[in-house]
C-alpha cells in the first residue's frame, strides 16, 4: 500500500505548503504515431461491433455521444467539453496507475484520470495495466449517466475515508470497485448486459462474461462483494449483477465505517464461492478455472 506522498510544495494564500502529487500531465496528442491512432481505431471498431446487445444502453449511448469513433485517438479536451456540460466531470491525463489517495482525490473532485499512452499493436487482446483505450473507452461513456457519475464521485470520497481507516477497509472498498466499476453486469428488461469497464474494453471478456457457462453470475450485495476476493490475471470466476445504477447508488450510500469493522472479523470468500443466500442468476460450471489462489 502506498503511503501519502507529499512531494510538491506550492505557494498558497496560507503560505508555502506540501500538496499531494496529482500525477497530472498534458496529453501529448501531437506525438501519437500513426500506429497509435490505428490501434485506437482497430480496438474501437472491434468493440463497437461486438457490444450492441451486450453492453447496457447507457454505455452505448455514451460512446455515440462522445463521437469516440471519429477516427484516431480522441483529444481529451474534446471529450471533457461534452462531459463537463453533461455531468460536470473532466478528464485528466496521467502516466498510469496513481497512488490510491491521489486517485480518490481526483474522483472526489469529478476528475477522471486517463492514461495518456496506448497499447502496442501486439497487445490488442491483453495487457496488464490500464492504457488509454481501457480508461477512455471503458470508463468514460458511463460518466455521462448522472447516477453513475455521482456514484464515482461518492466512491472517491469513500476512498479517502477508507484510506484513513486502514488497509483492510481499503481492500473492502477496492473489491467493490472491482466487482462494479470494472466487472459489473446489469440485469435489464432486455436481458443481462455489461457495464464494467474492464469487460467492455476486452473483446474476450465481453463474450465470456455473458456467454460462457464457467462463471457465476450472482445478485449484487454490498457486504457480499466487499468480502469477496478477486482475480487480476484471468477472466472473473464470479460477476455480480445489479438491477439498476440507482440500486448501486442507494446500496453504497450508508456510512461504511461499521461495515468495515464487521468485515474485519470475518474471513473473505474465494472468488468462485457460491453462498447460501446468494441470488444466483447462473451457477458456473467452473470449467477452466485456475486452481491457484485469488488476490
Ligand atoms: N458510503 C460510503 C462510505 O461511507 C462511501 C461510498 C459511496 C463508497 C459509494 C463507495 C461508493 O464510506
PDB file of C-alpha atoms and ligand atoms in Angstrom:
ATOM      1  CA  UNK A   1       0.000   0.000   0.000  1.00  0.00           C
ATOM      2  CA  UNK A   2       1.334   3.423  -0.851  1.00  0.00           C
ATOM      3  CA  UNK A   3       1.707   5.918   1.940  1.00  0.00           C
ATOM      4  CA  UNK A   4       0.644   9.517   1.360  1.00  0.00           C
ATOM      5  CA  UNK A   5       3.306  11.182  -0.728  1.00  0.00           C
ATOM      6  CA  UNK A   6       3.617  14.873  -0.160  1.00  0.00           C
ATOM      7  CA  UNK A   7       6.018  15.567  -2.942  1.00  0.00           C
ATOM      8  CA  UNK A   8       5.298  19.041  -4.222  1.00  0.00           C
ATOM      9  CA  UNK A   9       5.346  22.353  -2.446  1.00  0.00           C
ATOM     10  CA  UNK A  10       3.047  25.111  -3.506  1.00  0.00           C
ATOM     11  CA  UNK A  11       2.645  28.746  -2.589  1.00  0.00           C
ATOM     12  CA  UNK A  12      -0.910  29.260  -1.320  1.00  0.00           C
ATOM     13  CA  UNK A  13      -2.761  32.049   0.473  1.00  0.00           C
ATOM     14  CA  UNK A  14      -1.743  30.434   3.741  1.00  0.00           C
ATOM     15  CA  UNK A  15       1.918  30.009   2.868  1.00  0.00           C
ATOM     16  CA  UNK A  16       4.212  27.505   1.246  1.00  0.00           C
ATOM     17  CA  UNK A  17       2.654  24.049   1.818  1.00  0.00           C
ATOM     18  CA  UNK A  18       3.242  20.480   0.670  1.00  0.00           C
ATOM     19  CA  UNK A  19       0.473  19.110  -1.543  1.00  0.00           C
ATOM     20  CA  UNK A  20      -0.221  15.622  -2.776  1.00  0.00           C
ATOM     21  CA  UNK A  21       1.214  14.921  -6.180  1.00  0.00           C
ATOM     22  CA  UNK A  22      -1.663  14.780  -8.618  1.00  0.00           C
ATOM     23  CA  UNK A  23       0.184  12.876 -11.305  1.00  0.00           C
ATOM     24  CA  UNK A  24      -1.452  15.008 -13.975  1.00  0.00           C
ATOM     25  CA  UNK A  25       0.356  15.548 -17.260  1.00  0.00           C
ATOM     26  CA  UNK A  26      -0.725  17.092 -20.523  1.00  0.00           C
ATOM     27  CA  UNK A  27      -1.962  14.705 -23.199  1.00  0.00           C
ATOM     28  CA  UNK A  28       0.859  14.759 -25.771  1.00  0.00           C
ATOM     29  CA  UNK A  29      -1.601  14.440 -28.619  1.00  0.00           C
ATOM     30  CA  UNK A  30       0.744  15.604 -31.370  1.00  0.00           C
ATOM     31  CA  UNK A  31       3.242  12.895 -30.517  1.00  0.00           C
ATOM     32  CA  UNK A  32       0.965   9.903 -31.123  1.00  0.00           C
ATOM     33  CA  UNK A  33       2.199   7.874 -34.079  1.00  0.00           C
ATOM     34  CA  UNK A  34       0.144   6.635 -36.986  1.00  0.00           C
ATOM     35  CA  UNK A  35       0.324   3.215 -35.408  1.00  0.00           C
ATOM     36  CA  UNK A  36      -1.053   4.558 -32.088  1.00  0.00           C
ATOM     37  CA  UNK A  37      -4.064   6.009 -33.900  1.00  0.00           C
ATOM     38  CA  UNK A  38      -4.583   2.753 -35.770  1.00  0.00           C
ATOM     39  CA  UNK A  39      -4.559   0.791 -32.511  1.00  0.00           C
ATOM     40  CA  UNK A  40      -7.349   3.017 -31.222  1.00  0.00           C
ATOM     41  CA  UNK A  41      -9.331   2.646 -34.457  1.00  0.00           C
ATOM     42  CA  UNK A  42      -8.922  -1.134 -34.514  1.00  0.00           C
ATOM     43  CA  UNK A  43      -9.923  -1.609 -30.889  1.00  0.00           C
ATOM     44  CA  UNK A  44     -12.782   0.837 -31.214  1.00  0.00           C
ATOM     45  CA  UNK A  45     -14.216  -0.821 -34.299  1.00  0.00           C
ATOM     46  CA  UNK A  46     -13.972  -4.264 -32.752  1.00  0.00           C
ATOM     47  CA  UNK A  47     -15.808  -3.309 -29.567  1.00  0.00           C
ATOM     48  CA  UNK A  48     -18.305  -1.084 -31.380  1.00  0.00           C
ATOM     49  CA  UNK A  49     -19.392  -4.093 -33.448  1.00  0.00           C
ATOM     50  CA  UNK A  50     -19.398  -6.513 -30.552  1.00  0.00           C
ATOM     51  CA  UNK A  51     -21.150  -4.513 -27.854  1.00  0.00           C
ATOM     52  CA  UNK A  52     -24.667  -3.747 -29.146  1.00  0.00           C
ATOM     53  CA  UNK A  53     -26.883  -6.265 -27.346  1.00  0.00           C
ATOM     54  CA  UNK A  54     -24.097  -6.904 -24.820  1.00  0.00           C
ATOM     55  CA  UNK A  55     -23.293  -3.562 -23.184  1.00  0.00           C
ATOM     56  CA  UNK A  56     -26.046  -1.649 -21.376  1.00  0.00           C
ATOM     57  CA  UNK A  57     -27.820   1.085 -23.322  1.00  0.00           C
ATOM     58  CA  UNK A  58     -26.355   3.864 -21.136  1.00  0.00           C
ATOM     59  CA  UNK A  59     -22.846   2.800 -22.122  1.00  0.00           C
ATOM     60  CA  UNK A  60     -23.658   2.536 -25.828  1.00  0.00           C
ATOM     61  CA  UNK A  61     -25.377   5.927 -25.782  1.00  0.00           C
ATOM     62  CA  UNK A  62     -22.270   7.450 -24.172  1.00  0.00           C
ATOM     63  CA  UNK A  63     -19.976   6.025 -26.854  1.00  0.00           C
ATOM     64  CA  UNK A  64     -22.112   7.607 -29.575  1.00  0.00           C
ATOM     65  CA  UNK A  65     -22.452  10.945 -27.843  1.00  0.00           C
ATOM     66  CA  UNK A  66     -18.712  11.442 -27.475  1.00  0.00           C
ATOM     67  CA  UNK A  67     -18.033  10.574 -31.086  1.00  0.00           C
ATOM     68  CA  UNK A  68     -15.250   8.288 -29.936  1.00  0.00           C
ATOM     69  CA  UNK A  69     -15.199   6.640 -33.333  1.00  0.00           C
ATOM     70  CA  UNK A  70     -14.463   9.707 -35.406  1.00  0.00           C
ATOM     71  CA  UNK A  71     -11.055   8.327 -36.325  1.00  0.00           C
ATOM     72  CA  UNK A  72      -7.847   8.350 -34.290  1.00  0.00           C
ATOM     73  CA  UNK A  73      -7.199   8.845 -30.599  1.00  0.00           C
ATOM     74  CA  UNK A  74      -9.633  11.398 -29.186  1.00  0.00           C
ATOM     75  CA  UNK A  75      -8.356  14.622 -27.708  1.00  0.00           C
ATOM     76  CA  UNK A  76      -9.123  14.633 -24.006  1.00  0.00           C
ATOM     77  CA  UNK A  77     -10.164  18.283 -24.146  1.00  0.00           C
ATOM     78  CA  UNK A  78     -12.876  17.455 -26.709  1.00  0.00           C
ATOM     79  CA  UNK A  79     -14.206  14.683 -24.508  1.00  0.00           C
ATOM     80  CA  UNK A  80     -14.041  16.917 -21.451  1.00  0.00           C
ATOM     81  CA  UNK A  81     -16.073  19.629 -23.172  1.00  0.00           C
ATOM     82  CA  UNK A  82     -19.003  17.231 -23.612  1.00  0.00           C
ATOM     83  CA  UNK A  83     -18.572  15.659 -20.195  1.00  0.00           C
ATOM     84  CA  UNK A  84     -18.314  18.879 -18.255  1.00  0.00           C
ATOM     85  CA  UNK A  85     -21.563  20.103 -19.692  1.00  0.00           C
ATOM     86  CA  UNK A  86     -23.385  16.831 -19.095  1.00  0.00           C
ATOM     87  CA  UNK A  87     -22.304  15.842 -15.578  1.00  0.00           C
ATOM     88  CA  UNK A  88     -19.501  18.193 -14.534  1.00  0.00           C
ATOM     89  CA  UNK A  89     -16.724  15.616 -14.919  1.00  0.00           C
ATOM     90  CA  UNK A  90     -13.427  16.219 -16.684  1.00  0.00           C
ATOM     91  CA  UNK A  91     -10.606  14.015 -17.893  1.00  0.00           C
ATOM     92  CA  UNK A  92      -7.049  14.402 -16.674  1.00  0.00           C
ATOM     93  CA  UNK A  93      -4.151  12.730 -18.463  1.00  0.00           C
ATOM     94  CA  UNK A  94      -1.840  10.632 -16.285  1.00  0.00           C
ATOM     95  CA  UNK A  95       1.179   8.424 -16.779  1.00  0.00           C
ATOM     96  CA  UNK A  96      -0.519   5.330 -15.333  1.00  0.00           C
ATOM     97  CA  UNK A  97      -1.811   3.935 -12.061  1.00  0.00           C
ATOM     98  CA  UNK A  98      -1.813   6.505  -9.282  1.00  0.00           C
ATOM     99  CA  UNK A  99      -1.310   6.084  -5.544  1.00  0.00           C
ATOM    100  CA  UNK A 100      -4.708   5.270  -4.009  1.00  0.00           C
ATOM    101  CA  UNK A 101      -5.194   8.554  -2.208  1.00  0.00           C
ATOM    102  CA  UNK A 102      -4.337  10.575  -5.307  1.00  0.00           C
ATOM    103  CA  UNK A 103      -6.774   8.556  -7.407  1.00  0.00           C
ATOM    104  CA  UNK A 104      -9.522   9.025  -4.797  1.00  0.00           C
ATOM    105  CA  UNK A 105      -8.877  12.742  -4.650  1.00  0.00           C
ATOM    106  CA  UNK A 106      -9.355  13.034  -8.415  1.00  0.00           C
ATOM    107  CA  UNK A 107     -12.634  11.112  -8.323  1.00  0.00           C
ATOM    108  CA  UNK A 108     -13.890  13.074  -5.330  1.00  0.00           C
ATOM    109  CA  UNK A 109     -13.424  16.208  -7.438  1.00  0.00           C
ATOM    110  CA  UNK A 110     -15.039  14.714 -10.525  1.00  0.00           C
ATOM    111  CA  UNK A 111     -11.780  14.334 -12.409  1.00  0.00           C
ATOM    112  CA  UNK A 112     -11.259  11.015 -14.156  1.00  0.00           C
ATOM    113  CA  UNK A 113      -7.603  10.037 -14.688  1.00  0.00           C
ATOM    114  CA  UNK A 114      -6.894   8.536 -18.114  1.00  0.00           C
ATOM    115  CA  UNK A 115      -3.534   7.034 -19.099  1.00  0.00           C
ATOM    116  CA  UNK A 116      -2.227   9.126 -21.992  1.00  0.00           C
ATOM    117  CA  UNK A 117      -0.439   6.221 -23.765  1.00  0.00           C
ATOM    118  CA  UNK A 118      -1.991   3.423 -25.791  1.00  0.00           C
ATOM    119  CA  UNK A 119      -1.015  -0.252 -26.076  1.00  0.00           C
ATOM    120  CA  UNK A 120       1.120  -1.600 -28.923  1.00  0.00           C
ATOM    121  CA  UNK A 121      -0.414  -3.456 -31.900  1.00  0.00           C
ATOM    122  CA  UNK A 122       0.742  -6.807 -30.493  1.00  0.00           C
ATOM    123  CA  UNK A 123      -1.162  -6.131 -27.240  1.00  0.00           C
ATOM    124  CA  UNK A 124      -4.671  -5.739 -28.674  1.00  0.00           C
ATOM    125  CA  UNK A 125      -6.130  -8.597 -26.663  1.00  0.00           C
ATOM    126  CA  UNK A 126      -4.421  -8.299 -23.331  1.00  0.00           C
ATOM    127  CA  UNK A 127      -2.229  -6.059 -21.299  1.00  0.00           C
ATOM    128  CA  UNK A 128      -1.667  -6.000 -17.576  1.00  0.00           C
ATOM    129  CA  UNK A 129      -2.015  -2.276 -16.882  1.00  0.00           C
ATOM    130  CA  UNK A 130      -4.741   0.143 -17.885  1.00  0.00           C
ATOM    131  CA  UNK A 131      -3.940   2.121 -21.038  1.00  0.00           C
ATOM    132  CA  UNK A 132      -5.768   4.892 -22.858  1.00  0.00           C
ATOM    133  CA  UNK A 133      -8.191   2.534 -24.572  1.00  0.00           C
ATOM    134  CA  UNK A 134      -9.283   0.869 -21.338  1.00  0.00           C
ATOM    135  CA  UNK A 135      -9.531   4.125 -19.404  1.00  0.00           C
ATOM    136  CA  UNK A 136     -11.273   6.191 -22.057  1.00  0.00           C
ATOM    137  CA  UNK A 137     -13.410   3.713 -23.956  1.00  0.00           C
ATOM    138  CA  UNK A 138     -14.091   1.565 -20.884  1.00  0.00           C
ATOM    139  CA  UNK A 139     -14.777   4.133 -18.192  1.00  0.00           C
ATOM    140  CA  UNK A 140     -15.738   7.456 -19.664  1.00  0.00           C
ATOM    141  CA  UNK A 141     -19.018   6.747 -21.544  1.00  0.00           C
ATOM    142  CA  UNK A 142     -20.867   5.942 -18.304  1.00  0.00           C
ATOM    143  CA  UNK A 143     -19.709   9.206 -16.740  1.00  0.00           C
ATOM    144  CA  UNK A 144     -22.407  10.792 -18.907  1.00  0.00           C
ATOM    145  CA  UNK A 145     -25.013   8.981 -16.828  1.00  0.00           C
ATOM    146  CA  UNK A 146     -25.928  11.246 -13.892  1.00  0.00           C
ATOM    147  CA  UNK A 147     -26.424   8.454 -11.355  1.00  0.00           C
ATOM    148  CA  UNK A 148     -23.246   6.622 -12.280  1.00  0.00           C
ATOM    149  CA  UNK A 149     -21.357   9.924 -12.341  1.00  0.00           C
ATOM    150  CA  UNK A 150     -22.467  10.575  -8.756  1.00  0.00           C
ATOM    151  CA  UNK A 151     -21.538   7.037  -7.731  1.00  0.00           C
ATOM    152  CA  UNK A 152     -17.984   7.535  -8.989  1.00  0.00           C
ATOM    153  CA  UNK A 153     -17.597  10.746  -7.019  1.00  0.00           C
ATOM    154  CA  UNK A 154     -19.058   9.135  -3.890  1.00  0.00           C
ATOM    155  CA  UNK A 155     -16.578   6.315  -4.379  1.00  0.00           C
ATOM    156  CA  UNK A 156     -13.698   8.811  -4.413  1.00  0.00           C
ATOM    157  CA  UNK A 157     -14.885  10.401  -1.191  1.00  0.00           C
ATOM    158  CA  UNK A 158     -15.403   6.979   0.350  1.00  0.00           C
ATOM    159  CA  UNK A 159     -11.888   6.083  -0.736  1.00  0.00           C
ATOM    160  CA  UNK A 160     -10.353   8.962   1.197  1.00  0.00           C
ATOM    161  CA  UNK A 161     -12.242   7.772   4.258  1.00  0.00           C
ATOM    162  CA  UNK A 162     -11.218   4.134   3.826  1.00  0.00           C
ATOM    163  CA  UNK A 163      -7.628   5.220   3.278  1.00  0.00           C
ATOM    164  CA  UNK A 164      -7.677   6.971   6.641  1.00  0.00           C
ATOM    165  CA  UNK A 165      -9.216   3.931   8.361  1.00  0.00           C
ATOM    166  CA  UNK A 166      -6.630   1.446   7.151  1.00  0.00           C
ATOM    167  CA  UNK A 167      -5.571  -1.200   4.639  1.00  0.00           C
ATOM    168  CA  UNK A 168      -8.357  -3.707   5.399  1.00  0.00           C
ATOM    169  CA  UNK A 169     -11.025  -1.066   4.792  1.00  0.00           C
ATOM    170  CA  UNK A 170      -9.269  -0.096   1.605  1.00  0.00           C
ATOM    171  CA  UNK A 171      -9.250  -3.720   0.435  1.00  0.00           C
ATOM    172  CA  UNK A 172     -13.017  -3.978   1.060  1.00  0.00           C
ATOM    173  CA  UNK A 173     -13.581  -0.841  -0.962  1.00  0.00           C
ATOM    174  CA  UNK A 174     -11.271  -1.950  -3.762  1.00  0.00           C
ATOM    175  CA  UNK A 175     -13.312  -5.134  -4.134  1.00  0.00           C
ATOM    176  CA  UNK A 176     -16.422  -3.012  -4.539  1.00  0.00           C
ATOM    177  CA  UNK A 177     -14.722  -1.083  -7.349  1.00  0.00           C
ATOM    178  CA  UNK A 178     -13.525  -4.266  -8.983  1.00  0.00           C
ATOM    179  CA  UNK A 179     -16.900  -6.001  -8.979  1.00  0.00           C
ATOM    180  CA  UNK A 180     -18.898  -2.927 -10.028  1.00  0.00           C
ATOM    181  CA  UNK A 181     -16.935  -0.278 -11.934  1.00  0.00           C
ATOM    182  CA  UNK A 182     -14.570  -2.768 -13.572  1.00  0.00           C
ATOM    183  CA  UNK A 183     -16.513  -6.036 -13.890  1.00  0.00           C
ATOM    184  CA  UNK A 184     -20.163  -5.264 -13.210  1.00  0.00           C
ATOM    185  CA  UNK A 185     -23.161  -6.746 -15.016  1.00  0.00           C
ATOM    186  CA  UNK A 186     -26.647  -5.226 -15.005  1.00  0.00           C
ATOM    187  CA  UNK A 187     -29.908  -7.112 -15.297  1.00  0.00           C
ATOM    188  CA  UNK A 188     -32.162  -5.091 -17.604  1.00  0.00           C
ATOM    189  CA  UNK A 189     -35.595  -5.612 -19.155  1.00  0.00           C
ATOM    190  CA  UNK A 190     -33.813  -6.606 -22.377  1.00  0.00           C
ATOM    191  CA  UNK A 191     -31.590  -9.119 -20.617  1.00  0.00           C
ATOM    192  CA  UNK A 192     -28.203  -9.359 -18.957  1.00  0.00           C
ATOM    193  CA  UNK A 193     -25.884  -6.534 -20.002  1.00  0.00           C
ATOM    194  CA  UNK A 194     -22.350  -5.338 -19.282  1.00  0.00           C
ATOM    195  CA  UNK A 195     -21.458  -2.044 -17.624  1.00  0.00           C
ATOM    196  CA  UNK A 196     -17.981  -2.817 -16.194  1.00  0.00           C
ATOM    197  CA  UNK A 197     -15.091  -1.013 -17.876  1.00  0.00           C
ATOM    198  CA  UNK A 198     -12.739  -3.973 -17.622  1.00  0.00           C
ATOM    199  CA  UNK A 199     -15.215  -6.017 -19.631  1.00  0.00           C
ATOM    200  CA  UNK A 200     -16.306  -3.557 -22.323  1.00  0.00           C
ATOM    201  CA  UNK A 201     -12.682  -2.792 -23.164  1.00  0.00           C
ATOM    202  CA  UNK A 202     -11.853  -6.504 -23.637  1.00  0.00           C
ATOM    203  CA  UNK A 203     -13.045  -8.474 -26.631  1.00  0.00           C
ATOM    204  CA  UNK A 204     -12.561 -11.840 -24.941  1.00  0.00           C
ATOM    205  CA  UNK A 205     -14.257 -10.975 -21.681  1.00  0.00           C
ATOM    206  CA  UNK A 206     -17.154  -9.168 -23.410  1.00  0.00           C
ATOM    207  CA  UNK A 207     -18.073 -12.543 -24.850  1.00  0.00           C
ATOM    208  CA  UNK A 208     -17.075 -14.747 -21.929  1.00  0.00           C
ATOM    209  CA  UNK A 209     -18.909 -12.845 -19.192  1.00  0.00           C
ATOM    210  CA  UNK A 210     -22.294 -13.302 -20.877  1.00  0.00           C
ATOM    211  CA  UNK A 211     -21.907 -16.484 -22.928  1.00  0.00           C
ATOM    212  CA  UNK A 212     -19.613 -18.802 -21.003  1.00  0.00           C
ATOM    213  CA  UNK A 213     -21.073 -21.448 -18.656  1.00  0.00           C
ATOM    214  CA  UNK A 214     -17.937 -21.209 -16.447  1.00  0.00           C
ATOM    215  CA  UNK A 215     -18.504 -18.156 -14.211  1.00  0.00           C
ATOM    216  CA  UNK A 216     -21.101 -17.500 -11.534  1.00  0.00           C
ATOM    217  CA  UNK A 217     -23.475 -14.595 -12.025  1.00  0.00           C
ATOM    218  CA  UNK A 218     -24.772 -13.525  -8.643  1.00  0.00           C
ATOM    219  CA  UNK A 219     -27.014 -10.666  -7.484  1.00  0.00           C
ATOM    220  CA  UNK A 220     -25.141  -7.712  -6.038  1.00  0.00           C
ATOM    221  CA  UNK A 221     -24.965  -7.394  -2.273  1.00  0.00           C
ATOM    222  CA  UNK A 222     -22.759  -4.766  -0.656  1.00  0.00           C
ATOM    223  CA  UNK A 223     -21.184  -6.871   2.077  1.00  0.00           C
ATOM    224  CA  UNK A 224     -21.068  -9.899  -0.209  1.00  0.00           C
ATOM    225  CA  UNK A 225     -18.982  -8.010  -2.736  1.00  0.00           C
ATOM    226  CA  UNK A 226     -16.765  -6.275  -0.202  1.00  0.00           C
ATOM    227  CA  UNK A 227     -15.824  -9.615   1.306  1.00  0.00           C
ATOM    228  CA  UNK A 228     -15.105 -11.459  -1.961  1.00  0.00           C
ATOM    229  CA  UNK A 229     -11.567 -11.808  -3.288  1.00  0.00           C
ATOM    230  CA  UNK A 230     -10.905 -11.386  -6.989  1.00  0.00           C
ATOM    231  CA  UNK A 231      -8.517 -12.357  -9.734  1.00  0.00           C
ATOM    232  CA  UNK A 232      -6.471  -9.954 -11.750  1.00  0.00           C
ATOM    233  CA  UNK A 233      -4.840 -12.469 -14.089  1.00  0.00           C
ATOM    234  CA  UNK A 234      -7.796 -14.386 -15.561  1.00  0.00           C
ATOM    235  CA  UNK A 235     -11.396 -13.749 -16.525  1.00  0.00           C
ATOM    236  CA  UNK A 236     -13.597 -13.435 -13.435  1.00  0.00           C
ATOM    237  CA  UNK A 237     -14.981 -16.519 -11.710  1.00  0.00           C
ATOM    238  CA  UNK A 238     -17.934 -14.508 -10.447  1.00  0.00           C
ATOM    239  CA  UNK A 239     -19.741 -11.494 -11.858  1.00  0.00           C
ATOM    240  CA  UNK A 240     -22.061  -9.524  -9.582  1.00  0.00           C
ATOM    241  CA  UNK A 241     -25.279  -8.279 -11.122  1.00  0.00           C
ATOM    242  CA  UNK A 242     -27.061  -5.033 -10.279  1.00  0.00           C
ATOM    243  CA  UNK A 243     -30.654  -4.214 -11.250  1.00  0.00           C
ATOM    244  CA  UNK A 244     -30.035  -0.507 -11.826  1.00  0.00           C
ATOM    245  CA  UNK A 245     -27.495   2.229 -11.184  1.00  0.00           C
ATOM    246  CA  UNK A 246     -29.931   3.682  -8.650  1.00  0.00           C
ATOM    247  CA  UNK A 247     -29.771   0.414  -6.705  1.00  0.00           C
ATOM    248  CA  UNK A 248     -25.976   0.620  -6.672  1.00  0.00           C
ATOM    249  CA  UNK A 249     -26.002   4.237  -5.563  1.00  0.00           C
ATOM    250  CA  UNK A 250     -28.510   3.610  -2.780  1.00  0.00           C
ATOM    251  CA  UNK A 251     -26.794   0.458  -1.540  1.00  0.00           C
ATOM    252  CA  UNK A 252     -23.500   2.311  -1.177  1.00  0.00           C
ATOM    253  CA  UNK A 253     -24.927   5.446   0.414  1.00  0.00           C
ATOM    254  CA  UNK A 254     -24.704   4.359   4.104  1.00  0.00           C
ATOM    255  CA  UNK A 255     -21.590   5.035   6.163  1.00  0.00           C
ATOM    256  CA  UNK A 256     -19.239   2.108   5.595  1.00  0.00           C
ATOM    257  CA  UNK A 257     -17.324   2.560   8.859  1.00  0.00           C
ATOM    258  CA  UNK A 258     -19.330  -0.025  10.843  1.00  0.00           C
ATOM    259  CA  UNK A 259     -19.331  -2.378   7.850  1.00  0.00           C
ATOM    260  CA  UNK A 260     -15.535  -2.265   7.634  1.00  0.00           C
ATOM    261  CA  UNK A 261     -15.351  -3.065  11.352  1.00  0.00           C
ATOM    262  CA  UNK A 262     -17.696  -6.012  10.949  1.00  0.00           C
ATOM    263  CA  UNK A 263     -15.956  -7.454   7.888  1.00  0.00           C
ATOM    264  CA  UNK A 264     -12.607  -7.332   9.661  1.00  0.00           C
ATOM    265  CA  UNK A 265     -13.812 -10.086  11.964  1.00  0.00           C
ATOM    266  CA  UNK A 266     -14.678 -12.472   9.140  1.00  0.00           C
ATOM    267  CA  UNK A 267     -12.665 -14.396   6.580  1.00  0.00           C
ATOM    268  CA  UNK A 268     -13.078 -13.319   2.960  1.00  0.00           C
ATOM    269  CA  UNK A 269     -14.814 -15.540   0.383  1.00  0.00           C
ATOM    270  CA  UNK A 270     -12.952 -17.062  -2.531  1.00  0.00           C
ATOM    271  CA  UNK A 271     -13.654 -15.529  -5.929  1.00  0.00           C
ATOM    272  CA  UNK A 272     -15.645 -18.537  -7.121  1.00  0.00           C
ATOM    273  CA  UNK A 273     -17.666 -19.319  -3.970  1.00  0.00           C
ATOM    274  CA  UNK A 274     -21.458 -19.558  -4.149  1.00  0.00           C
ATOM    275  CA  UNK A 275     -23.001 -18.932  -0.726  1.00  0.00           C
ATOM    276  CA  UNK A 276     -26.317 -19.721   0.925  1.00  0.00           C
ATOM    277  CA  UNK A 277     -28.483 -16.675   0.465  1.00  0.00           C
ATOM    278  CA  UNK A 278     -26.923 -15.664  -2.864  1.00  0.00           C
ATOM    279  CA  UNK A 279     -29.344 -14.651  -5.587  1.00  0.00           C
ATOM    280  CA  UNK A 280     -27.935 -16.932  -8.249  1.00  0.00           C
ATOM    281  CA  UNK A 281     -28.576 -15.959 -11.867  1.00  0.00           C
ATOM    282  CA  UNK A 282     -26.233 -18.683 -13.078  1.00  0.00           C
ATOM    283  CA  UNK A 283     -24.035 -21.070 -11.171  1.00  0.00           C
ATOM    284  CA  UNK A 284     -20.750 -21.523 -13.001  1.00  0.00           C
ATOM    285  CA  UNK A 285     -19.620 -24.970 -14.081  1.00  0.00           C
ATOM    286  CA  UNK A 286     -16.069 -23.910 -13.070  1.00  0.00           C
ATOM    287  CA  UNK A 287     -14.558 -25.331 -16.259  1.00  0.00           C
ATOM    288  CA  UNK A 288     -11.168 -23.821 -16.958  1.00  0.00           C
ATOM    289  CA  UNK A 289     -10.797 -22.109 -13.606  1.00  0.00           C
ATOM    290  CA  UNK A 290      -7.233 -21.660 -12.419  1.00  0.00           C
ATOM    291  CA  UNK A 291      -6.528 -23.762  -9.353  1.00  0.00           C
ATOM    292  CA  UNK A 292      -4.258 -21.256  -7.631  1.00  0.00           C
ATOM    293  CA  UNK A 293      -5.487 -18.696  -5.130  1.00  0.00           C
ATOM    294  CA  UNK A 294      -7.064 -15.335  -5.932  1.00  0.00           C
ATOM    295  CA  UNK A 295      -5.960 -11.920  -4.762  1.00  0.00           C
TER     296      UNK A 295
HETATM  297  N1  LIG B   1     -20.928   5.359   1.716  1.00  0.00           N
HETATM  298  C1  LIG B   1     -19.524   5.066   1.639  1.00  0.00           C
HETATM  299  C2  LIG B   1     -18.804   5.358   2.942  1.00  0.00           C
HETATM  300  O1  LIG B   1     -19.338   5.833   3.879  1.00  0.00           O
HETATM  301  C3  LIG B   1     -18.871   5.879   0.530  1.00  0.00           C
HETATM  302  C4  LIG B   1     -19.055   5.220  -0.810  1.00  0.00           C
HETATM  303  C5  LIG B   1     -20.067   5.583  -1.676  1.00  0.00           C
HETATM  304  C6  LIG B   1     -18.183   4.263  -1.204  1.00  0.00           C
HETATM  305  C7  LIG B   1     -20.191   4.988  -2.897  1.00  0.00           C
HETATM  306  C8  LIG B   1     -18.305   3.672  -2.432  1.00  0.00           C
HETATM  307  C9  LIG B   1     -19.304   4.031  -3.291  1.00  0.00           C
HETATM  308  O2  LIG B   1     -17.647   5.095   3.045  1.00  0.00           O
END
